[in-house]
Amino acid sequence: MSDLKKIKDELLLKLKSKLNLSEVNQMKSDLFGKNGLVSSQFKKIGTIAETERKKFASELNVIKDELQDLINVKIKEIEKEEIREKLQKEKIDITLPERPFVRGKIHPVSQTIDEISSIFSEIGFSVEEGPDVESEYNNFTALNTPKNHPARDMHDTFYLDEKKERLLRTHTSPVQIRTMLKDKPPFKIIAPGRTYRSDSDQTHAPMFHQVEGLHIDKDINMGHLKGCLNYFIKEFFELDKIKMRFRPSHFPFTEPSAEVDIGYEMKDGKIVIGEGDQWLEILGCGMVHPNVLRNVKVDPIKFQGYAFGMGIDRLAMLKYGINDLRAFFDCDYRWLNHFGFDPLDVPTNYRGLSR
Ligand code: DAH
């Protein structure tokens, strides 16, 4: 029994010193682990003379319980102490002023793209994308604009190599080509994105945004084009009625081609869309030229349709009364704070939830 007493005395002594949790756990396994001091006492029971055995075993059990209690009490103590120390150290000073919270704004161009996409998605258009760096072929040749075609001169193109094979796309029309090459008709897509031309003044920036539309199916005609654009313009400007006119024009990739003007008037120095007898050009469109369809292996006898392209920045300027395009891309936070949108603003014409 003196062994047991020794073990207990030693433990009591050790427990008096300052210990951390892992040291106490170590002591626990030194005592009660497989080859621990207490465990080996239990192994001894069989070797003890029968007369002594019962007494030894019961004393051993008592001491074992005592030791376990001592250790558990110590563990509780240490845990309490740790919490106390933490509370002391990690005090939160609630008198500190909060850090300034800057809430970002959505750029009018991004907002306008969202609005345009949701309007067209209501009538079955899906959204496609193409890269800013395009091949000369997709940007011009496939769109029925061969080399030396005068229409190329109007685009002030940024070429990226000597051979003029790579360029920054001058319009979103090459997405028509990409879409038709990768799938089979019918097609009903819009393609918003960045476009580039070497041009800069109050209404032109070298980087600007366009949205392309393309609808190809059997029996699509100009009536569908008119209906689609009329619906879009009314939804976009949130008007019940608009004045819209188709003016004959020319684009190599459409035949016939038209430009669309909408009616407006000036009121107190501001443009008011939908009324008045002045006209504002807002987009180009037409029936997709058979040569374009042939270039993407679509049979123009079986399939035809319309395409359109418009400047997103200009639409944003008109809708939100912003008169200098260059400010769009200056990254001036004061400007963005004024003209930007809160992230949780749902586009005003988004009706998906209530329908
Ligand atoms: N890509 C033309 C431009 O940037 C706009 C355009 C006109 C697109 C007629 C079309 C279209 O799809 O059919 O000037």
mmCIF file of C-alpha atoms and ligand atoms in Angstrom:
data_model
loop_
_atom_site.group_PDB
_atom_site.id
_atom_site.type_symbol
_atom_site.label_atom_id
_atom_site.label_comp_id
_atom_site.label_asym_id
_atom_site.label_seq_id
_atom_site.Cartn_x
_atom_site.Cartn_y
_atom_site.Cartn_z
ATOM 1 C CA MET A 1 0.000 0.000 0.000
ATOM 2 C CA SER A 2 2.937 2.331 0.486
ATOM 3 C CA ASP A 3 3.299 2.473 -3.328
ATOM 4 C CA LEU A 4 -0.173 3.831 -3.640
ATOM 5 C CA LYS A 5 0.348 6.394 -0.966
ATOM 6 C CA LYS A 6 3.558 7.528 -2.652
ATOM 7 C CA ILE A 7 1.753 7.965 -5.937
ATOM 8 C CA LYS A 8 -0.945 10.049 -4.264
ATOM 9 C CA ASP A 9 1.527 12.234 -2.377
ATOM 10 C CA GLU A 10 3.538 12.883 -5.513
ATOM 11 C CA LEU A 11 0.435 13.842 -7.418
ATOM 12 C CA LEU A 12 -0.716 16.202 -4.702
ATOM 13 C CA LEU A 13 2.644 17.876 -4.780
ATOM 14 C CA LYS A 14 2.673 18.256 -8.544
ATOM 15 C CA LEU A 15 -0.838 19.619 -8.613
ATOM 16 C CA LYS A 16 0.211 22.462 -6.359
ATOM 17 C CA SER A 17 2.443 23.991 -9.029
ATOM 18 C CA LYS A 18 1.135 26.080 -11.948
ATOM 19 C CA LEU A 19 0.277 23.722 -14.760
ATOM 20 C CA ASN A 20 -1.272 24.026 -18.164
ATOM 21 C CA LEU A 21 -3.856 21.738 -19.685
ATOM 22 C CA SER A 22 -1.465 19.590 -21.676
ATOM 23 C CA GLU A 23 0.760 18.998 -18.637
ATOM 24 C CA VAL A 24 -2.224 17.787 -16.608
ATOM 25 C CA ASN A 25 -3.349 15.581 -19.469
ATOM 26 C CA GLN A 26 0.138 14.122 -19.565
ATOM 27 C CA MET A 27 -0.074 13.347 -15.827
ATOM 28 C CA LYS A 28 -3.434 11.730 -16.393
ATOM 29 C CA SER A 29 -2.044 9.346 -18.979
ATOM 30 C CA ASP A 30 1.065 8.666 -16.821
ATOM 31 C CA LEU A 31 -1.320 7.413 -14.126
ATOM 32 C CA PHE A 32 -4.183 5.836 -15.961
ATOM 33 C CA GLY A 33 -2.744 5.087 -19.384
ATOM 34 C CA LYS A 34 -2.175 1.473 -20.493
ATOM 35 C CA ASN A 35 1.150 1.213 -18.667
ATOM 36 C CA GLY A 36 0.403 3.989 -16.204
ATOM 37 C CA LEU A 37 1.288 3.826 -12.517
ATOM 38 C CA VAL A 38 -2.244 3.114 -11.346
ATOM 39 C CA SER A 39 -2.945 0.666 -14.149
ATOM 40 C CA SER A 40 0.133 -1.356 -13.244
ATOM 41 C CA GLN A 41 -1.079 -1.551 -9.622
ATOM 42 C CA PHE A 42 -4.234 -3.175 -10.913
ATOM 43 C CA LYS A 43 -2.139 -5.717 -12.778
ATOM 44 C CA LYS A 44 -0.476 -6.594 -9.484
ATOM 45 C CA ILE A 45 -3.744 -7.751 -7.848
ATOM 46 C CA GLY A 46 -3.365 -11.327 -9.076
ATOM 47 C CA THR A 47 0.061 -11.708 -7.486
ATOM 48 C CA ILE A 48 -1.035 -10.683 -4.001
ATOM 49 C CA ALA A 49 -1.750 -13.268 -1.347
ATOM 50 C CA GLU A 50 -5.408 -14.168 -1.221
ATOM 51 C CA THR A 51 -5.888 -12.894 2.339
ATOM 52 C CA GLU A 52 -4.603 -9.423 1.411
ATOM 53 C CA ARG A 53 -6.126 -9.261 -2.068
ATOM 54 C CA LYS A 54 -9.607 -7.955 -1.236
ATOM 55 C CA LYS A 55 -8.311 -5.172 0.952
ATOM 56 C CA PHE A 56 -5.677 -4.152 -1.591
ATOM 57 C CA ALA A 57 -8.208 -4.051 -4.415
ATOM 58 C CA SER A 58 -10.705 -1.937 -2.527
ATOM 59 C CA GLU A 59 -8.043 0.520 -1.321
ATOM 60 C CA LEU A 60 -6.729 0.724 -4.859
ATOM 61 C CA ASN A 61 -10.171 1.596 -6.174
ATOM 62 C CA VAL A 62 -10.637 4.282 -3.552
ATOM 63 C CA ILE A 63 -7.264 5.864 -4.344
ATOM 64 C CA LYS A 64 -7.922 5.643 -8.076
ATOM 65 C CA ASP A 65 -11.195 7.560 -7.638
ATOM 66 C CA GLU A 66 -9.484 10.133 -5.451
ATOM 67 C CA LEU A 67 -6.702 10.654 -7.988
ATOM 68 C CA GLN A 68 -9.167 10.986 -10.825
ATOM 69 C CA ASP A 69 -11.189 13.538 -8.852
ATOM 70 C CA LEU A 70 -8.071 15.542 -8.065
ATOM 71 C CA ILE A 71 -7.067 15.661 -11.702
ATOM 72 C CA ASN A 72 -10.551 16.584 -12.889
ATOM 73 C CA VAL A 73 -10.769 19.397 -10.375
ATOM 74 C CA LYS A 74 -7.396 20.690 -11.596
ATOM 75 C CA ILE A 75 -8.521 20.560 -15.221
ATOM 76 C CA LYS A 76 -11.663 22.572 -14.389
ATOM 77 C CA GLU A 77 -9.545 25.110 -12.535
ATOM 78 C CA ILE A 78 -7.173 25.545 -15.473
ATOM 79 C CA GLU A 79 -10.032 25.959 -17.920
ATOM 80 C CA LYS A 80 -11.649 28.588 -15.733
ATOM 81 C CA GLU A 81 -8.366 30.422 -15.440
ATOM 82 C CA GLU A 82 -7.868 30.392 -19.202
ATOM 83 C CA ILE A 83 -11.290 31.926 -19.754
ATOM 84 C CA ARG A 84 -10.598 34.552 -17.102
ATOM 85 C CA GLU A 85 -7.281 35.474 -18.745
ATOM 86 C CA LYS A 86 -8.908 35.630 -22.166
ATOM 87 C CA LEU A 87 -11.672 37.884 -20.924
ATOM 88 C CA GLN A 88 -9.130 40.174 -19.412
ATOM 89 C CA LYS A 89 -6.886 40.305 -22.472
ATOM 90 C CA GLU A 90 -9.535 40.439 -25.168
ATOM 91 C CA LYS A 91 -11.598 43.205 -23.753
ATOM 92 C CA ILE A 92 -13.531 45.033 -26.462
ATOM 93 C CA ASP A 93 -13.339 48.765 -26.188
ATOM 94 C CA ILE A 94 -16.834 49.741 -27.208
ATOM 95 C CA THR A 95 -15.987 53.419 -26.940
ATOM 96 C CA LEU A 96 -13.868 53.255 -30.139
ATOM 97 C CA PRO A 97 -15.519 55.068 -33.060
ATOM 98 C CA GLU A 98 -16.552 52.709 -35.891
ATOM 99 C CA ARG A 99 -14.420 52.456 -39.028
ATOM 100 C CA PRO A 100 -15.868 54.426 -41.948
ATOM 101 C CA PHE A 101 -18.109 52.181 -44.044
ATOM 102 C CA VAL A 102 -17.977 52.851 -47.750
ATOM 103 C CA ARG A 103 -20.745 51.304 -49.733
ATOM 104 C CA GLY A 104 -19.963 50.697 -53.402
ATOM 105 C CA LYS A 105 -22.230 51.876 -56.203
ATOM 106 C CA ILE A 106 -23.130 50.179 -59.436
ATOM 107 C CA HIS A 107 -21.888 52.048 -62.496
ATOM 108 C CA PRO A 108 -24.682 53.410 -64.721
ATOM 109 C CA VAL A 109 -23.328 51.331 -67.628
ATOM 110 C CA SER A 110 -23.531 48.090 -65.612
ATOM 111 C CA GLN A 111 -27.005 49.048 -64.433
ATOM 112 C CA THR A 112 -28.095 49.770 -68.001
ATOM 113 C CA ILE A 113 -26.688 46.441 -69.236
ATOM 114 C CA ASP A 114 -28.677 44.661 -66.508
ATOM 115 C CA GLU A 115 -31.824 46.505 -67.483
ATOM 116 C CA ILE A 116 -31.361 45.777 -71.192
ATOM 117 C CA SER A 117 -30.664 42.103 -70.493
ATOM 118 C CA SER A 118 -33.734 41.695 -68.310
ATOM 119 C CA ILE A 119 -35.988 43.407 -70.869
ATOM 120 C CA PHE A 120 -34.820 41.187 -73.718
ATOM 121 C CA SER A 121 -34.831 38.037 -71.619
ATOM 122 C CA GLU A 122 -38.568 38.570 -71.047
ATOM 123 C CA ILE A 123 -39.135 37.987 -74.770
ATOM 124 C CA GLY A 124 -36.864 34.983 -75.109
ATOM 125 C CA PHE A 125 -33.412 36.412 -75.900
ATOM 126 C CA SER A 126 -30.419 34.858 -74.188
ATOM 127 C CA VAL A 127 -27.150 36.671 -73.496
ATOM 128 C CA GLU A 128 -23.941 35.866 -75.416
ATOM 129 C CA GLU A 129 -20.451 37.250 -74.973
ATOM 130 C CA GLY A 130 -17.413 37.651 -77.185
ATOM 131 C CA PRO A 131 -13.814 38.761 -76.589
ATOM 132 C CA ASP A 132 -12.592 42.354 -76.885
ATOM 133 C CA VAL A 133 -9.640 41.226 -78.997
ATOM 134 C CA GLU A 134 -11.126 39.940 -82.229
ATOM 135 C CA SER A 135 -9.931 38.604 -85.529
ATOM 136 C CA GLU A 136 -10.180 40.882 -88.521
ATOM 137 C CA TYR A 137 -12.268 38.105 -90.124
ATOM 138 C CA ASN A 138 -15.029 38.058 -87.464
ATOM 139 C CA ASN A 139 -15.081 41.831 -87.101
ATOM 140 C CA PHE A 140 -15.290 42.628 -90.830
ATOM 141 C CA THR A 141 -14.917 39.948 -93.504
ATOM 142 C CA ALA A 142 -17.470 37.462 -92.157
ATOM 143 C CA LEU A 143 -19.850 40.393 -91.732
ATOM 144 C CA ASN A 144 -19.765 40.957 -95.494
ATOM 145 C CA THR A 145 -17.220 43.774 -95.225
ATOM 146 C CA PRO A 146 -14.260 42.605 -97.345
ATOM 147 C CA LYS A 147 -10.858 44.323 -97.422
ATOM 148 C CA ASN A 148 -10.968 47.770 -99.049
ATOM 149 C CA HIS A 149 -14.705 48.067 -98.386
ATOM 150 C CA PRO A 150 -15.348 51.760 -97.631
ATOM 151 C CA ALA A 151 -17.365 50.854 -94.502
ATOM 152 C CA ARG A 152 -14.112 49.808 -92.827
ATOM 153 C CA ASP A 153 -12.817 53.376 -92.946
ATOM 154 C CA MET A 154 -15.704 54.566 -90.783
ATOM 155 C CA HIS A 155 -14.577 52.415 -87.883
ATOM 156 C CA ASP A 156 -11.200 54.019 -86.909
ATOM 157 C CA THR A 157 -9.929 50.617 -85.943
ATOM 158 C CA PHE A 158 -7.228 49.868 -83.366
ATOM 159 C CA TYR A 159 -5.181 47.142 -85.055
ATOM 160 C CA LEU A 160 -2.945 45.032 -82.849
ATOM 161 C CA ASP A 161 -0.426 43.745 -85.377
ATOM 162 C CA GLU A 162 1.339 44.819 -88.563
ATOM 163 C CA LYS A 163 -0.615 42.412 -90.704
ATOM 164 C CA LYS A 164 -3.894 43.810 -89.368
ATOM 165 C CA GLU A 165 -5.188 40.360 -88.486
ATOM 166 C CA ARG A 166 -5.988 41.120 -84.830
ATOM 167 C CA LEU A 167 -7.864 44.150 -83.601
ATOM 168 C CA LEU A 168 -9.939 45.547 -80.761
ATOM 169 C CA ARG A 169 -13.468 44.850 -81.908
ATOM 170 C CA THR A 170 -15.068 47.975 -83.331
ATOM 171 C CA HIS A 171 -18.603 46.747 -82.673
ATOM 172 C CA THR A 172 -20.404 43.826 -81.006
ATOM 173 C CA SER A 173 -21.494 42.447 -84.406
ATOM 174 C CA PRO A 174 -18.719 39.778 -84.473
ATOM 175 C CA VAL A 175 -20.616 38.017 -81.662
ATOM 176 C CA GLN A 176 -23.261 37.269 -84.331
ATOM 177 C CA ILE A 177 -20.610 35.313 -86.216
ATOM 178 C CA ARG A 178 -19.292 33.511 -83.127
ATOM 179 C CA THR A 179 -22.796 32.526 -82.017
ATOM 180 C CA MET A 180 -23.864 31.208 -85.405
ATOM 181 C CA LEU A 181 -20.619 29.287 -85.909
ATOM 182 C CA LYS A 182 -20.908 27.422 -82.649
ATOM 183 C CA ASP A 183 -24.604 26.427 -82.799
ATOM 184 C CA LYS A 184 -27.401 25.597 -85.167
ATOM 185 C CA PRO A 185 -30.348 27.927 -85.912
ATOM 186 C CA PRO A 186 -32.677 29.217 -84.555
ATOM 187 C CA PHE A 187 -30.771 32.010 -82.774
ATOM 188 C CA LYS A 188 -32.244 34.603 -80.469
ATOM 189 C CA ILE A 189 -29.497 36.421 -78.609
ATOM 190 C CA ILE A 190 -28.284 39.743 -77.382
ATOM 191 C CA ALA A 191 -24.580 40.452 -76.838
ATOM 192 C CA PRO A 192 -23.626 43.412 -74.654
ATOM 193 C CA GLY A 193 -19.975 44.372 -74.255
ATOM 194 C CA ARG A 194 -17.044 46.732 -74.730
ATOM 195 C CA THR A 195 -16.119 48.077 -78.158
ATOM 196 C CA TYR A 196 -13.263 50.310 -79.334
ATOM 197 C CA ARG A 197 -12.635 53.037 -81.892
ATOM 198 C CA SER A 198 -9.974 55.695 -82.116
ATOM 199 C CA ASP A 199 -12.303 58.569 -81.354
ATOM 200 C CA SER A 200 -12.703 60.946 -78.399
ATOM 201 C CA ASP A 201 -14.942 63.971 -77.728
ATOM 202 C CA GLN A 202 -17.955 64.856 -75.580
ATOM 203 C CA THR A 203 -20.065 62.071 -77.050
ATOM 204 C CA HIS A 204 -17.351 59.592 -78.104
ATOM 205 C CA ALA A 205 -14.830 57.650 -76.026
ATOM 206 C CA PRO A 206 -12.197 55.282 -77.451
ATOM 207 C CA MET A 207 -13.782 52.505 -75.377
ATOM 208 C CA PHE A 208 -17.544 52.369 -75.321
ATOM 209 C CA HIS A 209 -20.326 49.805 -74.998
ATOM 210 C CA GLN A 210 -22.742 48.325 -77.461
ATOM 211 C CA VAL A 211 -25.419 45.700 -77.360
ATOM 212 C CA GLU A 212 -26.016 43.514 -80.373
ATOM 213 C CA GLY A 213 -29.246 41.683 -81.119
ATOM 214 C CA LEU A 214 -29.758 38.746 -83.468
ATOM 215 C CA HIS A 215 -32.888 36.752 -84.195
ATOM 216 C CA ILE A 216 -32.691 34.073 -86.879
ATOM 217 C CA ASP A 217 -35.439 31.552 -87.503
ATOM 218 C CA LYS A 218 -37.786 30.407 -90.274
ATOM 219 C CA ASP A 219 -40.107 33.225 -91.428
ATOM 220 C CA ILE A 220 -38.689 36.117 -89.422
ATOM 221 C CA ASN A 221 -39.424 39.438 -91.125
ATOM 222 C CA MET A 222 -39.029 43.176 -90.614
ATOM 223 C CA GLY A 223 -42.349 43.312 -88.762
ATOM 224 C CA HIS A 224 -40.777 41.240 -86.004
ATOM 225 C CA LEU A 225 -37.812 43.620 -85.909
ATOM 226 C CA LYS A 226 -40.111 46.623 -85.538
ATOM 227 C CA GLY A 227 -42.211 44.961 -82.840
ATOM 228 C CA CYS A 228 -39.155 43.910 -80.888
ATOM 229 C CA LEU A 229 -37.513 47.357 -80.958
ATOM 230 C CA ASN A 230 -40.766 49.131 -80.178
ATOM 231 C CA TYR A 231 -41.274 46.900 -77.128
ATOM 232 C CA PHE A 232 -37.670 47.399 -76.018
ATOM 233 C CA ILE A 233 -37.662 51.189 -76.276
ATOM 234 C CA LYS A 234 -40.964 51.503 -74.393
ATOM 235 C CA GLU A 235 -39.772 49.213 -71.620
ATOM 236 C CA PHE A 236 -36.351 50.824 -71.390
ATOM 237 C CA PHE A 237 -37.622 54.392 -71.139
ATOM 238 C CA GLU A 238 -40.660 53.276 -69.109
ATOM 239 C CA LEU A 239 -43.140 54.877 -71.485
ATOM 240 C CA ASP A 240 -46.558 53.674 -72.680
ATOM 241 C CA LYS A 241 -46.164 55.293 -76.070
ATOM 242 C CA ILE A 242 -43.136 56.363 -78.077
ATOM 243 C CA LYS A 243 -42.521 57.908 -81.444
ATOM 244 C CA MET A 244 -40.190 55.753 -83.484
ATOM 245 C CA ARG A 245 -39.189 55.878 -87.136
ATOM 246 C CA PHE A 246 -37.129 53.652 -89.417
ATOM 247 C CA ARG A 247 -34.836 55.607 -91.736
ATOM 248 C CA PRO A 248 -33.212 53.771 -94.686
ATOM 249 C CA SER A 249 -29.483 53.331 -94.187
ATOM 250 C CA HIS A 250 -26.632 51.061 -95.175
ATOM 251 C CA PHE A 251 -24.675 48.419 -93.289
ATOM 252 C CA PRO A 252 -22.748 45.761 -95.189
ATOM 253 C CA PHE A 253 -24.141 42.996 -92.964
ATOM 254 C CA THR A 254 -27.842 43.796 -93.392
ATOM 255 C CA GLU A 255 -30.167 44.179 -96.376
ATOM 256 C CA PRO A 256 -32.328 46.177 -96.128
ATOM 257 C CA SER A 257 -30.696 48.316 -93.438
ATOM 258 C CA ALA A 258 -32.221 51.031 -91.304
ATOM 259 C CA GLU A 259 -31.430 53.448 -88.561
ATOM 260 C CA VAL A 260 -34.004 53.972 -85.853
ATOM 261 C CA ASP A 261 -34.836 57.406 -84.495
ATOM 262 C CA ILE A 262 -37.027 58.177 -81.524
ATOM 263 C CA GLY A 263 -39.025 61.354 -80.986
ATOM 264 C CA TYR A 264 -38.036 63.833 -78.287
ATOM 265 C CA GLU A 265 -38.364 67.430 -77.226
ATOM 266 C CA MET A 266 -36.296 69.793 -75.083
ATOM 267 C CA LYS A 267 -37.904 70.912 -71.810
ATOM 268 C CA ASP A 268 -35.966 73.265 -69.526
ATOM 269 C CA GLY A 269 -32.732 72.306 -71.240
ATOM 270 C CA LYS A 270 -33.424 68.580 -70.798
ATOM 271 C CA ILE A 271 -34.213 65.900 -73.352
ATOM 272 C CA VAL A 272 -37.679 64.412 -72.886
ATOM 273 C CA ILE A 273 -38.082 61.164 -74.800
ATOM 274 C CA GLY A 274 -41.359 60.129 -76.384
ATOM 275 C CA GLU A 275 -42.876 63.503 -77.192
ATOM 276 C CA GLY A 276 -42.102 66.416 -79.512
ATOM 277 C CA ASP A 277 -41.057 66.574 -83.123
ATOM 278 C CA GLN A 278 -37.311 66.281 -82.920
ATOM 279 C CA TRP A 279 -35.600 62.998 -83.807
ATOM 280 C CA LEU A 280 -32.733 61.259 -82.110
ATOM 281 C CA GLU A 281 -30.881 58.375 -83.723
ATOM 282 C CA ILE A 282 -30.461 55.474 -81.352
ATOM 283 C CA LEU A 283 -29.546 52.334 -83.270
ATOM 284 C CA GLY A 284 -28.742 50.560 -86.525
ATOM 285 C CA CYS A 285 -30.537 47.451 -87.691
ATOM 286 C CA GLY A 286 -31.753 45.429 -90.643
ATOM 287 C CA MET A 287 -32.390 41.994 -92.077
ATOM 288 C CA VAL A 288 -29.249 39.867 -91.881
ATOM 289 C CA HIS A 289 -27.523 39.785 -95.282
ATOM 290 C CA PRO A 290 -27.618 36.348 -97.000
ATOM 291 C CA ASN A 291 -23.830 36.524 -97.420
ATOM 292 C CA VAL A 292 -23.406 36.688 -93.628
ATOM 293 C CA LEU A 293 -25.591 33.601 -93.215
ATOM 294 C CA ARG A 294 -23.634 31.762 -95.924
ATOM 295 C CA ASN A 295 -20.359 32.651 -94.161
ATOM 296 C CA VAL A 296 -21.563 30.813 -91.049
ATOM 297 C CA LYS A 297 -23.057 27.874 -92.980
ATOM 298 C CA VAL A 298 -26.682 28.816 -92.417
ATOM 299 C CA ASP A 299 -28.908 28.325 -95.460
ATOM 300 C CA PRO A 300 -30.456 31.756 -96.260
ATOM 301 C CA ILE A 301 -33.309 30.093 -98.153
ATOM 302 C CA LYS A 302 -34.439 28.245 -95.027
ATOM 303 C CA PHE A 303 -33.486 30.771 -92.354
ATOM 304 C CA GLN A 304 -33.501 34.502 -92.127
ATOM 305 C CA GLY A 305 -33.873 37.179 -89.494
ATOM 306 C CA TYR A 306 -32.931 40.542 -88.166
ATOM 307 C CA ALA A 307 -30.042 42.101 -86.291
ATOM 308 C CA PHE A 308 -29.553 45.367 -84.481
ATOM 309 C CA GLY A 309 -26.797 47.198 -82.642
ATOM 310 C CA MET A 310 -26.954 50.151 -80.283
ATOM 311 C CA GLY A 311 -24.728 52.209 -78.022
ATOM 312 C CA ILE A 312 -25.329 51.394 -74.360
ATOM 313 C CA ASP A 313 -23.556 54.481 -73.000
ATOM 314 C CA ARG A 314 -25.767 56.725 -75.074
ATOM 315 C CA LEU A 315 -28.894 54.959 -73.831
ATOM 316 C CA ALA A 316 -27.667 55.398 -70.243
ATOM 317 C CA MET A 317 -26.966 59.094 -70.866
ATOM 318 C CA LEU A 318 -30.457 59.622 -72.255
ATOM 319 C CA LYS A 319 -32.249 57.701 -69.524
ATOM 320 C CA TYR A 320 -30.322 59.105 -66.600
ATOM 321 C CA GLY A 321 -29.681 62.663 -67.840
ATOM 322 C CA ILE A 322 -25.879 62.447 -68.008
ATOM 323 C CA ASN A 323 -24.414 64.752 -70.628
ATOM 324 C CA ASP A 324 -20.693 64.038 -70.878
ATOM 325 C CA LEU A 325 -19.710 60.546 -71.948
ATOM 326 C CA ARG A 326 -16.066 60.938 -70.920
ATOM 327 C CA ALA A 327 -17.046 61.189 -67.219
ATOM 328 C CA PHE A 328 -18.288 57.588 -67.489
ATOM 329 C CA PHE A 329 -14.747 56.276 -67.589
ATOM 330 C CA ASP A 330 -12.857 58.772 -65.390
ATOM 331 C CA CYS A 331 -13.220 56.621 -62.240
ATOM 332 C CA ASP A 332 -14.193 59.673 -60.203
ATOM 333 C CA TYR A 333 -15.881 58.378 -57.022
ATOM 334 C CA ARG A 334 -17.833 61.574 -56.498
ATOM 335 C CA TRP A 335 -19.361 61.153 -59.945
ATOM 336 C CA LEU A 336 -20.094 57.487 -59.269
ATOM 337 C CA ASN A 337 -21.675 58.320 -55.934
ATOM 338 C CA HIS A 338 -23.989 60.738 -57.665
ATOM 339 C CA PHE A 339 -24.917 58.742 -60.764
ATOM 340 C CA GLY A 340 -24.347 55.193 -59.474
ATOM 341 C CA PHE A 341 -26.988 52.766 -58.211
ATOM 342 C CA ASP A 342 -27.374 50.934 -54.940
ATOM 343 C CA PRO A 343 -26.492 47.269 -55.268
ATOM 344 C CA LEU A 344 -29.896 46.117 -54.138
ATOM 345 C CA ASP A 345 -31.880 48.280 -56.577
ATOM 346 C CA VAL A 346 -33.735 45.930 -58.846
ATOM 347 C CA PRO A 347 -33.951 47.352 -62.389
ATOM 348 C CA THR A 348 -37.186 49.336 -62.544
ATOM 349 C CA ASN A 349 -38.484 47.373 -65.503
ATOM 350 C CA TYR A 350 -37.730 44.002 -63.997
ATOM 351 C CA ARG A 351 -41.135 42.438 -63.606
ATOM 352 C CA GLY A 352 -40.080 38.816 -63.301
ATOM 353 C CA LEU A 353 -41.036 38.531 -59.653
ATOM 354 C CA SER A 354 -44.503 40.028 -59.783
ATOM 355 C CA ARG A 355 -45.727 38.230 -62.885
HETATM 356 N N1 DAH B 1 -22.397 47.344 -85.882
HETATM 357 C C1 DAH B 1 -23.016 48.597 -86.252
HETATM 358 C C2 DAH B 1 -22.134 49.747 -85.778
HETATM 359 O O1 DAH B 1 -21.410 49.595 -84.866
HETATM 360 C C3 DAH B 1 -24.384 48.698 -85.658
HETATM 361 C C4 DAH B 1 -25.331 47.739 -86.283
HETATM 362 C C5 DAH B 1 -26.080 48.138 -87.373
HETATM 363 C C6 DAH B 1 -25.453 46.457 -85.809
HETATM 364 C C7 DAH B 1 -26.960 47.244 -87.987
HETATM 365 C C8 DAH B 1 -26.329 45.566 -86.398
HETATM 366 C C9 DAH B 1 -27.087 45.983 -87.490
HETATM 367 O O2 DAH B 1 -26.487 44.324 -85.980
HETATM 368 O O3 DAH B 1 -27.931 45.114 -88.052
HETATM 369 O O4 DAH B 1 -22.239 50.798 -86.318
#
